[in-house]
XYZ file of C-alpha atoms in Angstrom:
489
model
C 137.731 -18.386 -58.228
C 137.433 -21.062 -60.922
C 138.922 -24.459 -60.107
C 138.351 -25.673 -63.684
C 140.228 -22.821 -65.392
C 143.346 -24.869 -66.185
C 141.274 -27.762 -67.497
C 139.318 -25.423 -69.785
C 142.566 -23.859 -71.025
C 143.952 -27.309 -71.834
C 140.789 -28.327 -73.699
C 140.712 -25.045 -75.630
C 144.344 -25.497 -76.657
C 143.627 -29.008 -77.946
C 140.579 -27.843 -79.900
C 142.209 -24.745 -81.392
C 143.646 -26.477 -84.466
C 143.090 -25.997 -88.160
C 141.301 -28.474 -90.365
C 138.463 -30.899 -89.593
C 138.198 -32.164 -86.043
C 135.684 -34.138 -83.995
C 136.013 -34.302 -80.224
C 133.928 -35.939 -77.506
C 133.872 -34.081 -74.205
C 132.387 -36.012 -71.231
C 130.958 -33.595 -68.710
C 130.820 -34.301 -64.989
C 128.340 -36.942 -63.871
C 127.043 -34.476 -61.256
C 125.775 -32.314 -64.104
C 123.515 -35.074 -65.349
C 120.541 -33.693 -67.319
C 117.015 -34.080 -66.122
C 114.229 -35.659 -68.153
C 110.640 -34.475 -68.210
C 107.698 -35.936 -70.101
C 106.313 -33.580 -72.758
C 103.772 -35.388 -74.897
C 105.512 -38.277 -76.608
C 108.889 -36.527 -76.693
C 111.286 -36.313 -73.753
C 112.749 -32.876 -73.208
C 116.232 -32.773 -71.767
C 117.975 -29.725 -70.383
C 121.496 -29.473 -69.038
C 122.112 -28.064 -65.588
C 123.736 -24.687 -65.032
C 127.073 -26.348 -64.335
C 127.292 -27.783 -67.849
C 126.174 -24.584 -69.523
C 128.744 -22.551 -67.582
C 131.541 -24.871 -68.696
C 130.401 -24.840 -72.330
C 130.067 -21.063 -72.368
C 133.522 -20.487 -70.910
C 135.090 -23.074 -73.193
C 133.587 -21.484 -76.302
C 134.656 -18.083 -74.997
C 138.277 -19.289 -74.893
C 137.881 -20.406 -78.521
C 137.168 -16.886 -79.832
C 133.382 -17.234 -79.941
C 132.543 -13.722 -78.812
C 130.161 -11.119 -80.153
C 126.584 -11.102 -81.373
C 125.161 -13.487 -83.930
C 126.474 -16.683 -85.491
C 129.403 -15.126 -87.397
C 132.073 -13.884 -85.027
C 135.385 -12.034 -85.390
C 138.068 -13.896 -87.290
C 140.267 -16.311 -85.401
C 144.050 -16.001 -85.398
C 144.129 -17.869 -88.720
C 141.899 -15.220 -90.300
C 138.853 -17.457 -90.714
C 135.594 -16.210 -89.177
C 133.818 -18.787 -87.043
C 130.248 -19.967 -87.446
C 128.919 -21.435 -84.188
C 125.970 -23.848 -84.200
C 125.071 -24.904 -80.664
C 122.379 -27.569 -80.545
C 120.848 -28.873 -77.303
C 119.244 -32.312 -77.465
C 115.461 -32.058 -77.425
C 114.445 -35.672 -77.893
C 115.505 -39.278 -77.566
C 116.738 -39.734 -81.101
C 114.832 -40.666 -84.230
C 113.278 -38.358 -86.847
C 112.204 -35.722 -84.308
C 115.761 -35.233 -83.117
C 117.167 -35.185 -86.652
C 114.623 -32.578 -87.745
C 115.436 -30.449 -84.698
C 119.173 -30.652 -85.407
C 118.785 -29.706 -89.079
C 116.449 -26.852 -88.137
C 119.119 -25.539 -85.755
C 121.673 -25.642 -88.567
C 119.264 -24.036 -91.031
C 118.217 -21.223 -88.700
C 121.871 -20.424 -87.957
C 122.799 -20.360 -91.639
C 119.945 -17.938 -92.348
C 121.577 -15.426 -89.998
C 124.845 -15.296 -91.959
C 125.542 -11.860 -93.494
C 124.576 -11.694 -97.180
C 128.120 -10.950 -98.390
C 129.365 -14.378 -97.307
C 130.342 -16.878 -100.011
C 127.608 -19.314 -101.045
C 129.264 -22.140 -103.002
C 127.563 -25.057 -101.301
C 129.211 -28.443 -101.284
C 127.224 -30.847 -99.089
C 123.779 -32.063 -100.060
C 121.143 -32.111 -97.343
C 117.886 -30.474 -96.252
C 119.548 -27.778 -94.134
C 123.297 -27.898 -94.563
C 123.802 -27.528 -98.307
C 125.954 -24.402 -97.960
C 127.474 -25.081 -94.538
C 131.020 -25.756 -95.757
C 131.068 -23.337 -98.657
C 130.709 -19.916 -97.081
C 134.299 -19.115 -96.286
C 133.646 -19.806 -92.610
C 134.979 -22.165 -89.945
C 131.875 -24.001 -88.685
C 131.853 -25.165 -85.074
C 128.943 -27.485 -84.293
C 128.483 -28.131 -80.584
C 126.017 -30.941 -79.891
C 124.963 -30.796 -76.248
C 123.487 -34.151 -75.329
C 125.216 -35.751 -78.313
C 124.536 -39.228 -76.976
C 120.840 -38.454 -77.521
C 121.268 -36.693 -80.856
C 123.278 -39.514 -82.396
C 120.797 -42.193 -81.368
C 119.139 -41.120 -84.588
C 120.701 -43.031 -87.525
C 119.850 -40.112 -89.813
C 121.624 -37.604 -87.550
C 124.647 -39.889 -87.293
C 124.760 -40.301 -91.064
C 124.429 -36.533 -91.513
C 127.411 -35.970 -89.223
C 129.502 -38.579 -91.037
C 128.750 -37.087 -94.455
C 129.590 -33.617 -93.196
C 132.877 -34.841 -91.762
C 133.852 -36.743 -94.918
C 133.146 -33.712 -97.081
C 135.147 -31.436 -94.782
C 138.149 -33.774 -95.009
C 137.836 -34.052 -98.816
C 137.770 -30.273 -99.188
C 140.292 -29.671 -96.350
C 137.809 -27.203 -94.859
C 137.918 -26.213 -91.194
C 135.105 -27.928 -89.318
C 134.844 -28.714 -85.624
C 132.258 -31.085 -84.200
C 132.270 -30.936 -80.392
C 130.093 -33.690 -78.926
C 129.134 -33.126 -75.289
C 127.966 -36.182 -73.355
C 127.104 -36.954 -69.747
C 130.160 -38.473 -68.136
C 132.845 -41.001 -69.112
C 130.409 -43.923 -69.439
C 128.338 -42.122 -72.075
C 131.535 -40.963 -73.781
C 132.741 -44.564 -74.122
C 129.345 -45.623 -75.489
C 129.366 -42.809 -78.044
C 132.932 -43.562 -79.142
C 131.910 -47.171 -79.765
C 128.883 -45.945 -81.734
C 131.032 -43.733 -83.949
C 133.237 -46.719 -84.834
C 135.918 -45.784 -87.351
C 134.840 -42.142 -87.442
C 137.958 -40.048 -86.599
C 137.347 -38.692 -83.115
C 139.333 -37.571 -80.094
C 138.110 -38.318 -76.561
C 138.751 -35.276 -74.369
C 139.237 -35.620 -70.596
C 136.275 -34.871 -68.333
C 136.471 -31.865 -65.992
C 138.394 -32.477 -62.787
C 136.483 -33.269 -59.638
C 136.357 -30.663 -56.901
C 138.487 -32.301 -54.238
C 139.062 -30.626 -50.900
C 142.748 -30.448 -51.720
C 142.057 -28.640 -55.008
C 139.785 -26.162 -53.248
C 142.423 -25.566 -50.568
C 144.961 -24.746 -53.269
C 142.496 -22.383 -54.955
C 141.585 -20.673 -51.653
C 144.879 -20.508 -49.744
C 143.612 -17.797 -47.378
C 140.593 -19.800 -46.224
C 140.973 -21.943 -43.094
C 140.476 -25.671 -43.568
C 137.161 -25.893 -41.732
C 135.688 -23.153 -43.945
C 136.679 -25.015 -47.109
C 135.073 -28.247 -45.873
C 131.955 -26.374 -44.758
C 131.605 -24.571 -48.081
C 132.122 -27.820 -50.001
C 129.422 -29.528 -47.927
C 126.972 -26.666 -48.566
C 127.663 -25.823 -52.226
C 128.511 -29.332 -53.380
C 130.626 -29.645 -56.494
C 128.694 -27.092 -58.539
C 131.349 -25.464 -60.691
C 129.024 -22.638 -61.660
C 128.684 -21.693 -57.988
C 132.350 -22.156 -57.122
C 133.305 -19.929 -60.047
C 131.370 -17.133 -58.277
C 132.817 -17.688 -54.808
C 134.658 -14.541 -53.663
C 137.627 -15.467 -51.482
C 137.707 -11.992 -49.925
C 134.211 -12.462 -48.497
C 133.123 -14.582 -45.566
C 131.378 -17.877 -46.093
C 128.074 -16.398 -44.924
C 128.347 -13.520 -47.434
C 129.018 -15.974 -50.252
C 126.010 -18.068 -49.249
C 123.809 -14.989 -49.137
C 124.886 -14.116 -52.693
C 124.678 -17.590 -54.176
C 121.915 -19.431 -52.319
C 119.893 -17.361 -49.841
C 118.843 -14.420 -52.000
C 115.598 -15.029 -53.951
C 117.488 -13.842 -57.037
C 120.507 -16.060 -56.305
C 121.427 -18.724 -58.884
C 120.809 -21.599 -56.431
C 117.958 -20.180 -54.369
C 115.458 -22.780 -55.579
C 117.966 -25.375 -56.768
C 116.441 -28.250 -54.816
C 112.832 -27.554 -55.768
C 113.447 -26.687 -59.420
C 115.726 -29.622 -60.148
C 113.499 -32.160 -58.423
C 110.433 -30.822 -60.252
C 112.352 -31.108 -63.522
C 113.368 -34.702 -62.822
C 110.140 -36.381 -61.673
C 106.384 -36.152 -61.733
C 104.592 -35.553 -58.431
C 107.646 -33.849 -56.897
C 105.873 -33.343 -53.548
C 105.960 -37.061 -52.742
C 109.592 -37.361 -53.725
C 110.362 -34.219 -51.730
C 109.001 -35.927 -48.613
C 111.604 -38.695 -48.953
C 114.422 -36.293 -49.835
C 113.455 -34.127 -46.862
C 113.541 -37.141 -44.554
C 117.061 -37.985 -45.721
C 118.175 -34.367 -45.459
C 116.984 -34.183 -41.856
C 118.685 -37.206 -40.394
C 117.177 -40.406 -41.804
C 119.811 -42.768 -43.171
C 118.142 -46.187 -43.109
C 114.775 -47.558 -44.190
C 113.220 -47.294 -40.756
C 114.220 -43.653 -40.439
C 112.803 -42.823 -43.862
C 109.487 -44.499 -43.044
C 109.304 -42.625 -39.748
C 110.068 -39.187 -41.186
C 108.374 -39.341 -44.620
C 104.872 -38.799 -43.244
C 103.246 -38.115 -46.639
C 102.805 -41.873 -47.184
C 100.058 -44.030 -45.681
C 102.074 -47.267 -45.835
C 105.780 -47.976 -45.910
C 105.280 -50.144 -49.009
C 104.364 -47.001 -50.958
C 107.849 -45.570 -50.456
C 109.710 -48.299 -52.372
C 108.878 -47.221 -55.965
C 109.722 -43.613 -55.186
C 113.053 -44.602 -53.656
C 113.926 -46.691 -56.706
C 113.198 -43.734 -58.964
C 115.304 -41.403 -56.827
C 118.203 -43.832 -57.107
C 117.738 -44.235 -60.866
C 117.882 -40.483 -61.502
C 120.897 -40.094 -59.230
C 119.283 -38.138 -56.396
C 119.743 -40.828 -53.738
C 122.680 -43.159 -53.174
C 122.283 -46.505 -51.389
C 125.363 -47.961 -49.710
C 126.013 -51.323 -48.102
C 128.626 -52.071 -45.497
C 131.874 -53.216 -47.102
C 131.711 -56.498 -45.203
C 128.035 -57.170 -45.961
C 127.008 -60.351 -47.763
C 124.998 -60.311 -51.004
C 121.696 -60.763 -49.109
C 122.479 -58.386 -46.284
C 120.028 -55.600 -45.526
C 122.667 -53.383 -43.968
C 121.895 -50.504 -46.329
C 122.219 -46.805 -45.707
C 120.891 -44.030 -47.884
C 122.008 -40.471 -48.481
C 121.265 -37.607 -50.845
C 123.886 -37.665 -53.590
C 124.217 -33.903 -54.122
C 125.446 -31.897 -51.141
C 123.671 -28.736 -52.326
C 120.391 -30.641 -52.571
C 120.882 -31.920 -49.017
C 121.669 -28.415 -47.723
C 118.712 -26.923 -49.548
C 116.156 -29.387 -48.186
C 117.654 -29.351 -44.700
C 118.329 -25.646 -44.165
C 116.891 -23.506 -46.983
C 113.447 -25.015 -47.545
C 112.291 -24.365 -43.925
C 113.001 -20.623 -44.328
C 112.169 -20.238 -48.016
C 108.869 -18.435 -47.386
C 110.575 -16.005 -44.991
C 113.216 -15.151 -47.577
C 110.604 -14.751 -50.316
C 108.613 -12.525 -47.980
C 111.480 -10.057 -47.800
C 112.746 -10.815 -44.298
C 116.309 -9.709 -43.705
C 118.505 -12.455 -45.106
C 121.322 -11.979 -42.619
C 118.908 -12.291 -39.721
C 117.430 -15.488 -41.169
C 120.943 -16.851 -41.616
C 122.089 -15.910 -38.114
C 118.959 -17.037 -36.277
C 117.897 -20.171 -38.151
C 120.462 -21.501 -40.605
C 123.863 -20.922 -39.033
C 123.030 -22.817 -35.798
C 122.315 -25.912 -37.936
C 125.353 -25.718 -40.212
C 127.904 -27.540 -38.072
C 125.632 -30.528 -37.453
C 124.661 -30.560 -41.136
C 128.316 -30.642 -42.215
C 128.912 -33.454 -39.716
C 126.222 -35.467 -41.519
C 128.001 -34.992 -44.877
C 131.671 -35.005 -43.958
C 132.112 -38.785 -43.936
C 130.956 -39.070 -47.555
C 133.192 -36.102 -48.455
C 136.209 -37.826 -46.906
C 135.465 -41.071 -48.743
C 135.222 -39.101 -51.976
C 138.512 -37.349 -51.195
C 140.233 -40.733 -50.840
C 138.946 -41.662 -54.293
C 140.138 -38.394 -55.875
C 143.445 -37.854 -54.086
C 146.266 -40.093 -52.865
C 145.912 -39.349 -49.158
C 147.750 -42.292 -47.564
C 150.542 -42.764 -50.071
C 148.626 -45.186 -52.331
C 145.457 -44.868 -54.405
C 142.281 -46.407 -53.014
C 141.116 -49.753 -54.364
C 137.829 -49.831 -52.435
C 136.157 -47.127 -50.364
C 133.047 -47.165 -48.197
C 131.906 -47.776 -44.645
C 131.649 -50.607 -42.133
C 128.721 -50.971 -39.775
C 127.045 -53.791 -37.901
C 126.597 -55.160 -34.374
C 129.167 -53.470 -32.169
C 130.947 -51.399 -34.808
C 130.464 -48.319 -36.946
C 133.499 -47.238 -38.991
C 132.068 -44.992 -41.702
C 135.404 -44.148 -43.386
C 137.020 -47.441 -44.330
C 138.516 -49.180 -47.321
C 141.470 -50.890 -48.967
C 144.466 -49.275 -50.642
C 146.082 -50.449 -53.866
C 148.988 -51.899 -51.876
C 146.558 -54.092 -49.919
C 146.583 -52.054 -46.726
C 143.257 -51.538 -44.950
C 142.140 -48.416 -43.092
C 139.359 -47.813 -40.568
C 138.312 -44.278 -39.691
C 135.858 -42.039 -37.929
C 135.298 -38.283 -38.111
C 134.803 -35.795 -35.287
C 133.371 -32.559 -36.659
C 130.932 -31.113 -34.122
C 133.197 -31.483 -31.070
C 136.753 -32.574 -30.198
C 137.103 -36.367 -30.271
C 136.656 -38.127 -26.926
C 139.844 -39.345 -25.254
C 139.071 -43.026 -25.895
C 138.446 -42.685 -29.639
C 141.493 -44.673 -30.763
C 140.607 -47.565 -28.486
C 136.990 -47.425 -29.692
C 138.239 -47.811 -33.285
C 140.407 -50.755 -32.213
C 137.437 -52.501 -30.548
C 135.297 -51.909 -33.638
C 138.027 -53.410 -35.838
C 137.817 -56.619 -33.805
C 134.074 -56.910 -34.506
C 134.361 -56.907 -38.295
C 136.074 -59.483 -40.489
C 136.903 -56.848 -43.108
C 140.665 -56.690 -43.532
C 141.275 -59.463 -40.998
C 144.752 -60.952 -41.383
C 146.216 -58.024 -43.292
C 149.610 -56.846 -42.091
C 148.902 -53.168 -42.731
C 145.824 -51.973 -40.835
C 145.567 -48.273 -40.077
C 143.323 -46.361 -37.685
C 142.273 -42.899 -38.913
C 140.814 -39.996 -36.961
C 139.552 -36.970 -38.873
C 139.178 -33.717 -36.935
C 137.607 -30.349 -37.680
C 140.316 -28.146 -36.194
C 144.086 -28.335 -36.060
C 145.377 -31.221 -33.925
C 145.365 -30.708 -30.190
C 148.708 -31.212 -28.455
C 147.484 -34.160 -26.385
C 146.186 -35.895 -29.525
C 149.537 -35.442 -31.210
C 151.137 -37.294 -28.288
C 148.583 -40.103 -28.442
C 149.093 -40.543 -32.177
C 152.883 -40.507 -31.769
C 152.575 -43.459 -29.365
C 150.379 -45.407 -31.837
C 152.275 -46.493 -34.958
C 149.070 -47.738 -36.603
C 147.192 -44.442 -36.204
C 146.991 -41.205 -38.185
C 145.405 -37.857 -37.329
C 144.138 -36.035 -40.422
C 142.767 -32.547 -40.950
C 141.074 -31.091 -44.049
C 144.356 -30.061 -45.713
C 146.249 -33.309 -44.998
C-alpha cells in the first residue's frame, strides 16, 4: 500500500520530457536530514523516507539496471544517472565532492560511447557529448548550491545543454517548501520548475487506501508509524496491525527497529541526555514541571533548557501555547513531533533488550506493548486531529488557525478558527466512551476562555474512538451547535 503512488506518477509524467529541464522537488518536512559533526565538515544524510521516494521516482523514469548507463528510454536515448548526496555545507569541499561524483560516474560509461566533449570543467568535459541523456539528481541541493562554484557549474551545464539542444535533467531535491522557495530565489533567472511536495498522510487518505481496515485501526496505526512513507509503503492490508508492527518495528531486523535511537544519535551529540528528555515526553510529561520530574538524568532543572532548545531546533520537540495565551504567557505544552519517535521511546525502548535477546516477539507484544497502546494513542490523537483539520476540510471550510485552549477551568485541546470565521472547541475520547456530561463540560469550558467570544458560529466537537452510540446520536441531534466525529468523518 503506497499512499504516494499517484503523486509519484504525476511527478514522473512531468519530468519525462525531452530536452533540457531543471526541477526543484521539495520533500516532506518530516524527512528532514540530520546533521552530525565530522571534523570541520558537516555530514548530512537523508532519512529512509526520502530515499524511498527518490528511488521509486527514478524507477518510474526508466532508471533500472546495473551501472550508470541504463536501457534506452522511449525516445531511444540511453540515460546516464548521477545521484549526488550533499556531504558538506557548501564551499570548495562540496564543489569538489560534486565534481568527483560526476567524474566517477563518467568513468563507468562503456568504452563504445561517443566522446565529443562540449563543456569545459574539471570533471564534466564530456558529460553532454556521449550520446546519452544525463540525469543529475542533487539530494540536499540547498546545501550543494550554497557553493558559488557549484552553482556556476550547474548554470554553465544548463546553458550548454540548451545551446546544443541536448537532453539534460537536473532534479534538485530540497527539504520542504521553505527550502524550495529559498533555492528558487537563489537560482534567479535560471529556468526551473517547482514541483509539488509529496502529499501529507491524512487519516482520510489512509482510510481511502485501506478501505477494509476499521477506523480505529487506521488511527492507531497512524499514531504508531507516524507519517513515514517508507513504512506505510510496506503495510500489508491483509495482515493485522500487530503483524505489521512485528514486521516493521518489533523485529531486530525491521526497518524501524532502532529508529528512535539511531535518528537521535545522528542528530545530536550526547544522545543519552537528550534521550532522557524525549523519554519523559514519551511517557506522559507535557509541561515543564513534568519534564523536570521525569528527566532524572539532570541534577538541576536549569540544565534541561539548552537541551530542550536544541530538540526544538532540530524538529524533535514541538512547543505549543494556548491559542488565547498572551505574548508573555507561560502556558506552554511540549510534545514529540514524530509519532514513531514517541511510540519507540514509550513502548519499544523498554523491551528492546528482550527483543534483541531473542524473546518471542509476539509474546513481548501481547504482554508488554499491546496493553499500553490504547493509552499511548490517546496521548497522540489530539495532535493527529489538529493535523487532520489542517490537511482536510472537515467542517466545510479550511482551517485558519488550529491548536488548543487550556487555562484555569478549561482544557479544550482541539480548537481553532475556520476560514469563514467560525470557531470550534473540541475534546477527544479514545480510551473509553465519553461521559454523559461531556457536551455540557465543553460548554462550561467555552465560558472560561475569551477565544472566539462574540462569534456567531461556535461549534462544540466530540471525537470518539468507535462508531457513535445511539444515545449520543440523540444528544447531538438535540444540540444544533454540536458535532460527533469519528475517524472517517
